[in-house]
Amino acid sequence: MNSRMTRLRRKLAQIPFQPRRSHSFGEEHHEFRLGPCLSEVQISAFEAEHGIDLPGPYRQFLTSLGASGASPFYGLIPLESCGLFTMDPRETPEAPRGFTRAHHGERERELFLHIIEMGCTDLCLVAVTGPLTGRILTGNSDGFWGPNVSSANDFLDWYERWLDQMAAGRDNRALELTSPRVAATAPWGPRVTASRQAAGSGNDLAAAACDGSEAFDK
């Protein structure tokens, strides 16, 4: 197990579950525990079935730490239950964008794997193809808000950011799991605060060019 995995395991162990604690609104579902890891054979079978390669850091997490349970929101979805989505076309320049279940064998558009349960029609996904591959996004399948692209480099960085915020006693509303530079600012979506705007933040579409997010241009 490499140093990143060891560090994540240690940090997770230092956050015991406490009933009715408000730090994470889904913690009663996962109790800060991870489920069993997956084998390379299991993951390879999933990849072959769906015609994708899982991003390395996410794949490493599933094989080294756990494949369900403790995560932001309501917990990691078991891999066999994860679904692939495509991002819906943009209706207007400032409008949020939704997500649609990908057809089997979809290759025309970038693919995103739904990996964490957020509740209702909200989604937490990892990009598995295209320029955002490996990055974490949050959004709404019906396009009510977002999508937002995390500023974390990969799943492991994003997960560690969550653990650090939990250890500091902050709840999901203050996690800042997404970068202010790529936070949606539509009237019906999350807004960036004035102080962050002064630091150069903008909506996810405007930040696409500086963030390598060409997928948002389609």
PDB file of N, CA, C and O in Angstrom, residues 134-197:
ATOM      1  N   GLY A 134     -10.755  11.533 -14.742  1.00  0.00           N
ATOM      2  CA  GLY A 134     -10.200  11.468 -13.402  1.00  0.00           C
ATOM      3  C   GLY A 134     -10.701  12.526 -12.456  1.00  0.00           C
ATOM      4  O   GLY A 134     -10.557  12.391 -11.233  1.00  0.00           O
ATOM      5  N   ARG A 135     -11.316  13.581 -12.979  1.00  0.00           N
ATOM      6  CA  ARG A 135     -11.813  14.673 -12.138  1.00  0.00           C
ATOM      7  C   ARG A 135     -13.196  14.336 -11.587  1.00  0.00           C
ATOM      8  O   ARG A 135     -13.976  13.599 -12.195  1.00  0.00           O
ATOM      9  N   ILE A 136     -13.514  14.907 -10.429  1.00  0.00           N
ATOM     10  CA  ILE A 136     -14.807  14.692  -9.777  1.00  0.00           C
ATOM     11  C   ILE A 136     -15.741  15.854 -10.095  1.00  0.00           C
ATOM     12  O   ILE A 136     -15.352  17.019 -10.033  1.00  0.00           O
ATOM     13  N   LEU A 137     -16.991  15.522 -10.454  1.00  0.00           N
ATOM     14  CA  LEU A 137     -18.016  16.520 -10.742  1.00  0.00           C
ATOM     15  C   LEU A 137     -19.228  16.258  -9.863  1.00  0.00           C
ATOM     16  O   LEU A 137     -19.526  15.118  -9.499  1.00  0.00           O
ATOM     17  N   THR A 138     -19.935  17.320  -9.522  1.00  0.00           N
ATOM     18  CA  THR A 138     -21.248  17.200  -8.899  1.00  0.00           C
ATOM     19  C   THR A 138     -22.240  17.967  -9.760  1.00  0.00           C
ATOM     20  O   THR A 138     -21.900  18.976 -10.371  1.00  0.00           O
ATOM     21  N   GLY A 139     -23.460  17.466  -9.820  1.00  0.00           N
ATOM     22  CA  GLY A 139     -24.477  18.109 -10.636  1.00  0.00           C
ATOM     23  C   GLY A 139     -25.836  17.500 -10.391  1.00  0.00           C
ATOM     24  O   GLY A 139     -26.025  16.718  -9.447  1.00  0.00           O
ATOM     25  N   ASN A 140     -26.772  17.845 -11.240  1.00  0.00           N
ATOM     26  CA  ASN A 140     -28.144  17.366 -11.119  1.00  0.00           C
ATOM     27  C   ASN A 140     -28.565  16.779 -12.462  1.00  0.00           C
ATOM     28  O   ASN A 140     -28.376  17.413 -13.502  1.00  0.00           O
ATOM     29  N   SER A 141     -29.132  15.580 -12.441  1.00  0.00           N
ATOM     30  CA  SER A 141     -29.473  14.910 -13.694  1.00  0.00           C
ATOM     31  C   SER A 141     -30.505  15.690 -14.496  1.00  0.00           C
ATOM     32  O   SER A 141     -30.531  15.616 -15.733  1.00  0.00           O
ATOM     33  N   ASP A 142     -31.360  16.465 -13.816  1.00  0.00           N
ATOM     34  CA  ASP A 142     -32.382  17.249 -14.496  1.00  0.00           C
ATOM     35  C   ASP A 142     -31.893  18.643 -14.877  1.00  0.00           C
ATOM     36  O   ASP A 142     -32.654  19.440 -15.441  1.00  0.00           O
ATOM     37  N   GLY A 143     -30.653  18.953 -14.548  1.00  0.00           N
ATOM     38  CA  GLY A 143     -30.096  20.247 -14.915  1.00  0.00           C
ATOM     39  C   GLY A 143     -30.581  21.401 -14.070  1.00  0.00           C
ATOM     40  O   GLY A 143     -30.587  22.543 -14.522  1.00  0.00           O
ATOM     41  N   PHE A 144     -30.967  21.151 -12.828  1.00  0.00           N
ATOM     42  CA  PHE A 144     -31.429  22.233 -11.966  1.00  0.00           C
ATOM     43  C   PHE A 144     -30.269  23.090 -11.462  1.00  0.00           C
ATOM     44  O   PHE A 144     -30.465  24.235 -11.081  1.00  0.00           O
ATOM     45  N   TRP A 145     -29.051  22.531 -11.422  1.00  0.00           N
ATOM     46  CA  TRP A 145     -27.874  23.281 -10.990  1.00  0.00           C
ATOM     47  C   TRP A 145     -26.627  22.586 -11.536  1.00  0.00           C
ATOM     48  O   TRP A 145     -26.675  21.446 -11.965  1.00  0.00           O
ATOM     49  N   GLY A 146     -25.503  23.309 -11.487  1.00  0.00           N
ATOM     50  CA  GLY A 146     -24.230  22.755 -11.908  1.00  0.00           C
ATOM     51  C   GLY A 146     -24.168  22.479 -13.401  1.00  0.00           C
ATOM     52  O   GLY A 146     -24.930  23.039 -14.180  1.00  0.00           O
ATOM     53  N   PRO A 147     -23.251  21.631 -13.802  1.00  0.00           N
ATOM     54  CA  PRO A 147     -22.352  20.855 -12.949  1.00  0.00           C
ATOM     55  C   PRO A 147     -21.155  21.670 -12.474  1.00  0.00           C
ATOM     56  O   PRO A 147     -20.763  22.637 -13.097  1.00  0.00           O
ATOM     57  N   ASN A 148     -20.596  21.225 -11.351  1.00  0.00           N
ATOM     58  CA  ASN A 148     -19.399  21.820 -10.789  1.00  0.00           C
ATOM     59  C   ASN A 148     -18.261  20.815 -10.902  1.00  0.00           C
ATOM     60  O   ASN A 148     -18.451  19.625 -10.638  1.00  0.00           O
ATOM     61  N   VAL A 149     -17.093  21.277 -11.270  1.00  0.00           N
ATOM     62  CA  VAL A 149     -15.910  20.423 -11.381  1.00  0.00           C
ATOM     63  C   VAL A 149     -14.996  20.699 -10.196  1.00  0.00           C
ATOM     64  O   VAL A 149     -14.640  21.847  -9.941  1.00  0.00           O
ATOM     65  N   SER A 150     -14.625  19.662  -9.477  1.00  0.00           N
ATOM     66  CA  SER A 150     -13.757  19.858  -8.324  1.00  0.00           C
ATOM     67  C   SER A 150     -12.392  20.359  -8.752  1.00  0.00           C
ATOM     68  O   SER A 150     -11.867  19.990  -9.805  1.00  0.00           O
ATOM     69  N   SER A 151     -11.792  21.180  -7.912  1.00  0.00           N
ATOM     70  CA  SER A 151     -10.428  21.647  -8.158  1.00  0.00           C
ATOM     71  C   SER A 151      -9.396  20.591  -7.782  1.00  0.00           C
ATOM     72  O   SER A 151      -8.211  20.751  -8.083  1.00  0.00           O
ATOM     73  N   ALA A 152      -9.833  19.511  -7.104  1.00  0.00           N
ATOM     74  CA  ALA A 152      -8.900  18.433  -6.748  1.00  0.00           C
ATOM     75  C   ALA A 152      -8.389  17.751  -8.017  1.00  0.00           C
ATOM     76  O   ALA A 152      -9.120  17.596  -8.993  1.00  0.00           O
ATOM     77  N   ASN A 153      -7.153  17.315  -7.997  1.00  0.00           N
ATOM     78  CA  ASN A 153      -6.540  16.712  -9.174  1.00  0.00           C
ATOM     79  C   ASN A 153      -7.150  15.371  -9.541  1.00  0.00           C
ATOM     80  O   ASN A 153      -7.219  15.006 -10.721  1.00  0.00           O
ATOM     81  N   ASP A 154      -7.582  14.620  -8.527  1.00  0.00           N
ATOM     82  CA  ASP A 154      -8.122  13.290  -8.783  1.00  0.00           C
ATOM     83  C   ASP A 154      -8.981  12.853  -7.607  1.00  0.00           C
ATOM     84  O   ASP A 154      -9.168  13.610  -6.642  1.00  0.00           O
ATOM     85  N   PHE A 155      -9.507  11.636  -7.677  1.00  0.00           N
ATOM     86  CA  PHE A 155     -10.403  11.143  -6.631  1.00  0.00           C
ATOM     87  C   PHE A 155      -9.721  11.109  -5.272  1.00  0.00           C
ATOM     88  O   PHE A 155     -10.336  11.462  -4.255  1.00  0.00           O
ATOM     89  N   LEU A 156      -8.474  10.683  -5.213  1.00  0.00           N
ATOM     90  CA  LEU A 156      -7.790  10.578  -3.931  1.00  0.00           C
ATOM     91  C   LEU A 156      -7.601  11.942  -3.290  1.00  0.00           C
ATOM     92  O   LEU A 156      -7.785  12.101  -2.072  1.00  0.00           O
ATOM     93  N   ASP A 157      -7.234  12.950  -4.059  1.00  0.00           N
ATOM     94  CA  ASP A 157      -7.106  14.304  -3.525  1.00  0.00           C
ATOM     95  C   ASP A 157      -8.451  14.811  -3.015  1.00  0.00           C
ATOM     96  O   ASP A 157      -8.548  15.452  -1.964  1.00  0.00           O
ATOM     97  N   TRP A 158      -9.505  14.554  -3.778  1.00  0.00           N
ATOM     98  CA  TRP A 158     -10.852  14.988  -3.412  1.00  0.00           C
ATOM     99  C   TRP A 158     -11.293  14.311  -2.120  1.00  0.00           C
ATOM    100  O   TRP A 158     -11.839  14.948  -1.219  1.00  0.00           O
ATOM    101  N   TYR A 159     -11.038  13.005  -2.017  1.00  0.00           N
ATOM    102  CA  TYR A 159     -11.432  12.247  -0.832  1.00  0.00           C
ATOM    103  C   TYR A 159     -10.660  12.729   0.389  1.00  0.00           C
ATOM    104  O   TYR A 159     -11.234  12.894   1.474  1.00  0.00           O
ATOM    105  N   GLU A 160      -9.382  13.005   0.228  1.00  0.00           N
ATOM    106  CA  GLU A 160      -8.584  13.476   1.356  1.00  0.00           C
ATOM    107  C   GLU A 160      -9.042  14.862   1.809  1.00  0.00           C
ATOM    108  O   GLU A 160      -9.037  15.168   3.004  1.00  0.00           O
ATOM    109  N   ARG A 161      -9.457  15.696   0.866  1.00  0.00           N
ATOM    110  CA  ARG A 161      -9.991  17.010   1.225  1.00  0.00           C
ATOM    111  C   ARG A 161     -11.217  16.844   2.120  1.00  0.00           C
ATOM    112  O   ARG A 161     -11.379  17.557   3.117  1.00  0.00           O
ATOM    113  N   TRP A 162     -12.057  15.889   1.776  1.00  0.00           N
ATOM    114  CA  TRP A 162     -13.247  15.613   2.605  1.00  0.00           C
ATOM    115  C   TRP A 162     -12.841  15.174   4.001  1.00  0.00           C
ATOM    116  O   TRP A 162     -13.381  15.666   4.995  1.00  0.00           O
ATOM    117  N   LEU A 163     -11.894  14.245   4.112  1.00  0.00           N
ATOM    118  CA  LEU A 163     -11.454  13.772   5.422  1.00  0.00           C
ATOM    119  C   LEU A 163     -10.889  14.913   6.262  1.00  0.00           C
ATOM    120  O   LEU A 163     -11.158  15.004   7.461  1.00  0.00           O
ATOM    121  N   ASP A 164     -10.119  15.778   5.637  1.00  0.00           N
ATOM    122  CA  ASP A 164      -9.549  16.911   6.371  1.00  0.00           C
ATOM    123  C   ASP A 164     -10.647  17.840   6.878  1.00  0.00           C
ATOM    124  O   ASP A 164     -10.568  18.350   8.010  1.00  0.00           O
ATOM    125  N   GLN A 165     -11.660  18.061   6.058  1.00  0.00           N
ATOM    126  CA  GLN A 165     -12.760  18.930   6.475  1.00  0.00           C
ATOM    127  C   GLN A 165     -13.597  18.274   7.573  1.00  0.00           C
ATOM    128  O   GLN A 165     -14.050  18.939   8.505  1.00  0.00           O
ATOM    129  N   MET A 166     -13.797  16.971   7.491  1.00  0.00           N
ATOM    130  CA  MET A 166     -14.518  16.274   8.551  1.00  0.00           C
ATOM    131  C   MET A 166     -13.751  16.353   9.868  1.00  0.00           C
ATOM    132  O   MET A 166     -14.327  16.565  10.935  1.00  0.00           O
ATOM    133  N   ALA A 167     -12.445  16.172   9.801  1.00  0.00           N
ATOM    134  CA  ALA A 167     -11.622  16.239  11.006  1.00  0.00           C
ATOM    135  C   ALA A 167     -11.666  17.626  11.629  1.00  0.00           C
ATOM    136  O   ALA A 167     -11.527  17.781  12.848  1.00  0.00           O
ATOM    137  N   ALA A 168     -11.875  18.647  10.781  1.00  0.00           N
ATOM    138  CA  ALA A 168     -11.956  20.026  11.274  1.00  0.00           C
ATOM    139  C   ALA A 168     -13.351  20.378  11.769  1.00  0.00           C
ATOM    140  O   ALA A 168     -13.583  21.498  12.216  1.00  0.00           O
ATOM    141  N   GLY A 169     -14.297  19.443  11.686  1.00  0.00           N
ATOM    142  CA  GLY A 169     -15.641  19.668  12.198  1.00  0.00           C
ATOM    143  C   GLY A 169     -16.543  20.459  11.289  1.00  0.00           C
ATOM    144  O   GLY A 169     -17.516  21.064  11.743  1.00  0.00           O
ATOM    145  N   ARG A 170     -16.261  20.474   9.976  1.00  0.00           N
ATOM    146  CA  ARG A 170     -17.090  21.230   9.035  1.00  0.00           C
ATOM    147  C   ARG A 170     -18.093  20.301   8.376  1.00  0.00           C
ATOM    148  O   ARG A 170     -17.824  19.114   8.183  1.00  0.00           O
ATOM    149  N   ASP A 171     -19.263  20.847   8.020  1.00  0.00           N
ATOM    150  CA  ASP A 171     -20.262  20.019   7.369  1.00  0.00           C
ATOM    151  C   ASP A 171     -20.181  20.197   5.852  1.00  0.00           C
ATOM    152  O   ASP A 171     -19.387  20.990   5.343  1.00  0.00           O
ATOM    153  N   ASN A 172     -21.003  19.439   5.127  1.00  0.00           N
ATOM    154  CA  ASN A 172     -20.897  19.415   3.670  1.00  0.00           C
ATOM    155  C   ASN A 172     -21.088  20.785   3.035  1.00  0.00           C
ATOM    156  O   ASN A 172     -20.524  21.067   1.987  1.00  0.00           O
ATOM    157  N   ARG A 173     -21.875  21.641   3.653  1.00  0.00           N
ATOM    158  CA  ARG A 173     -22.120  22.948   3.061  1.00  0.00           C
ATOM    159  C   ARG A 173     -20.855  23.794   3.026  1.00  0.00           C
ATOM    160  O   ARG A 173     -20.739  24.713   2.229  1.00  0.00           O
ATOM    161  N   ALA A 174     -19.911  23.489   3.911  1.00  0.00           N
ATOM    162  CA  ALA A 174     -18.687  24.285   3.987  1.00  0.00           C
ATOM    163  C   ALA A 174     -17.468  23.533   3.462  1.00  0.00           C
ATOM    164  O   ALA A 174     -16.350  23.979   3.623  1.00  0.00           O
ATOM    165  N   LEU A 175     -17.702  22.392   2.836  1.00  0.00           N
ATOM    166  CA  LEU A 175     -16.570  21.561   2.442  1.00  0.00           C
ATOM    167  C   LEU A 175     -15.705  22.193   1.364  1.00  0.00           C
ATOM    168  O   LEU A 175     -14.518  21.922   1.286  1.00  0.00           O
ATOM    169  N   GLU A 176     -16.322  23.007   0.492  1.00  0.00           N
ATOM    170  CA  GLU A 176     -15.597  23.567  -0.640  1.00  0.00           C
ATOM    171  C   GLU A 176     -14.943  22.447  -1.445  1.00  0.00           C
ATOM    172  O   GLU A 176     -13.788  22.536  -1.851  1.00  0.00           O
ATOM    173  N   LEU A 177     -15.718  21.374  -1.667  1.00  0.00           N
ATOM    174  CA  LEU A 177     -15.196  20.260  -2.446  1.00  0.00           C
ATOM    175  C   LEU A 177     -15.062  20.624  -3.912  1.00  0.00           C
ATOM    176  O   LEU A 177     -14.396  19.945  -4.671  1.00  0.00           O
ATOM    177  N   THR A 178     -15.713  21.697  -4.325  1.00  0.00           N
ATOM    178  CA  THR A 178     -15.542  22.176  -5.691  1.00  0.00           C
ATOM    179  C   THR A 178     -14.819  23.513  -5.658  1.00  0.00           C
ATOM    180  O   THR A 178     -14.930  24.278  -4.702  1.00  0.00           O
ATOM    181  N   SER A 179     -14.084  23.782  -6.707  1.00  0.00           N
ATOM    182  CA  SER A 179     -13.332  25.024  -6.769  1.00  0.00           C
ATOM    183  C   SER A 179     -14.260  26.216  -6.971  1.00  0.00           C
ATOM    184  O   SER A 179     -15.172  26.154  -7.788  1.00  0.00           O
ATOM    185  N   PRO A 180     -14.043  27.330  -6.251  1.00  0.00           N
ATOM    186  CA  PRO A 180     -14.839  28.535  -6.522  1.00  0.00           C
ATOM    187  C   PRO A 180     -14.741  28.987  -7.972  1.00  0.00           C
ATOM    188  O   PRO A 180     -15.645  29.596  -8.508  1.00  0.00           O
ATOM    189  N   ARG A 181     -13.659  28.651  -8.653  1.00  0.00           N
ATOM    190  CA  ARG A 181     -13.471  29.075 -10.035  1.00  0.00           C
ATOM    191  C   ARG A 181     -14.411  28.340 -10.987  1.00  0.00           C
ATOM    192  O   ARG A 181     -14.630  28.787 -12.102  1.00  0.00           O
ATOM    193  N   VAL A 182     -14.918  27.197 -10.567  1.00  0.00           N
ATOM    194  CA  VAL A 182     -15.787  26.445 -11.466  1.00  0.00           C
ATOM    195  C   VAL A 182     -17.144  26.154 -10.841  1.00  0.00           C
ATOM    196  O   VAL A 182     -17.793  25.192 -11.151  1.00  0.00           O
ATOM    197  N   ALA A 183     -17.572  27.017  -9.912  1.00  0.00           N
ATOM    198  CA  ALA A 183     -18.870  26.848  -9.274  1.00  0.00           C
ATOM    199  C   ALA A 183     -19.945  27.532 -10.101  1.00  0.00           C
ATOM    200  O   ALA A 183     -19.768  28.650 -10.560  1.00  0.00           O
ATOM    201  N   ALA A 184     -21.069  26.850 -10.307  1.00  0.00           N
ATOM    202  CA  ALA A 184     -22.153  27.419 -11.099  1.00  0.00           C
ATOM    203  C   ALA A 184     -22.712  28.650 -10.412  1.00  0.00           C
ATOM    204  O   ALA A 184     -22.844  28.691  -9.197  1.00  0.00           O
ATOM    205  N   THR A 185     -23.071  29.673 -11.194  1.00  0.00           N
ATOM    206  CA  THR A 185     -23.595  30.902 -10.610  1.00  0.00           C
ATOM    207  C   THR A 185     -24.950  31.261 -11.209  1.00  0.00           C
ATOM    208  O   THR A 185     -25.372  32.400 -11.149  1.00  0.00           O
ATOM    209  N   ALA A 186     -25.634  30.288 -11.819  1.00  0.00           N
ATOM    210  CA  ALA A 186     -26.970  30.542 -12.351  1.00  0.00           C
ATOM    211  C   ALA A 186     -27.910  30.908 -11.208  1.00  0.00           C
ATOM    212  O   ALA A 186     -27.694  30.510 -10.066  1.00  0.00           O
ATOM    213  N   PRO A 187     -28.985  31.691 -11.475  1.00  0.00           N
ATOM    214  CA  PRO A 187     -29.890  32.125 -10.414  1.00  0.00           C
ATOM    215  C   PRO A 187     -30.485  30.985  -9.612  1.00  0.00           C
ATOM    216  O   PRO A 187     -30.807  31.143  -8.442  1.00  0.00           O
ATOM    217  N   TRP A 188     -30.639  29.796 -10.234  1.00  0.00           N
ATOM    218  CA  TRP A 188     -31.263  28.689  -9.523  1.00  0.00           C
ATOM    219  C   TRP A 188     -30.225  27.694  -9.031  1.00  0.00           C
ATOM    220  O   TRP A 188     -30.544  26.602  -8.608  1.00  0.00           O
ATOM    221  N   GLY A 189     -28.930  28.050  -9.079  1.00  0.00           N
ATOM    222  CA  GLY A 189     -27.875  27.143  -8.641  1.00  0.00           C
ATOM    223  C   GLY A 189     -27.034  27.773  -7.549  1.00  0.00           C
ATOM    224  O   GLY A 189     -27.257  28.910  -7.133  1.00  0.00           O
ATOM    225  N   PRO A 190     -26.024  27.030  -7.049  1.00  0.00           N
ATOM    226  CA  PRO A 190     -25.142  27.575  -6.014  1.00  0.00           C
ATOM    227  C   PRO A 190     -24.443  28.826  -6.521  1.00  0.00           C
ATOM    228  O   PRO A 190     -24.081  28.918  -7.682  1.00  0.00           O
ATOM    229  N   ARG A 191     -24.255  29.801  -5.627  1.00  0.00           N
ATOM    230  CA  ARG A 191     -23.590  31.038  -6.023  1.00  0.00           C
ATOM    231  C   ARG A 191     -22.229  31.169  -5.342  1.00  0.00           C
ATOM    232  O   ARG A 191     -22.028  30.704  -4.234  1.00  0.00           O
ATOM    233  N   VAL A 192     -21.344  31.799  -6.027  1.00  0.00           N
ATOM    234  CA  VAL A 192     -20.044  32.094  -5.463  1.00  0.00           C
ATOM    235  C   VAL A 192     -20.167  33.366  -4.635  1.00  0.00           C
ATOM    236  O   VAL A 192     -20.823  34.312  -5.043  1.00  0.00           O
ATOM    237  N   THR A 193     -19.531  33.418  -3.475  1.00  0.00           N
ATOM    238  CA  THR A 193     -19.635  34.593  -2.622  1.00  0.00           C
ATOM    239  C   THR A 193     -18.860  35.745  -3.231  1.00  0.00           C
ATOM    240  O   THR A 193     -17.977  35.567  -4.060  1.00  0.00           O
ATOM    241  N   ALA A 194     -19.194  36.949  -2.776  1.00  0.00           N
ATOM    242  CA  ALA A 194     -18.537  38.138  -3.330  1.00  0.00           C
ATOM    243  C   ALA A 194     -17.032  38.087  -3.112  1.00  0.00           C
ATOM    244  O   ALA A 194     -16.249  38.492  -3.960  1.00  0.00           O
ATOM    245  N   SER A 195     -16.620  37.575  -1.944  1.00  0.00           N
ATOM    246  CA  SER A 195     -15.185  37.519  -1.666  1.00  0.00           C
ATOM    247  C   SER A 195     -14.479  36.594  -2.627  1.00  0.00           C
ATOM    248  O   SER A 195     -13.353  36.835  -3.041  1.00  0.00           O
ATOM    249  N   ARG A 196     -15.137  35.497  -3.002  1.00  0.00           N
ATOM    250  CA  ARG A 196     -14.519  34.576  -3.939  1.00  0.00           C
ATOM    251  C   ARG A 196     -14.547  35.147  -5.341  1.00  0.00           C
ATOM    252  O   ARG A 196     -13.643  34.926  -6.139  1.00  0.00           O
ATOM    253  N   GLN A 197     -15.594  35.893  -5.652  1.00  0.00           N
ATOM    254  CA  GLN A 197     -15.642  36.517  -6.965  1.00  0.00           C
ATOM    255  C   GLN A 197     -14.476  37.488  -7.119  1.00  0.00           C
ATOM    256  O   GLN A 197     -13.876  37.610  -8.177  1.00  0.00           O
TER     257      GLN A 197
END
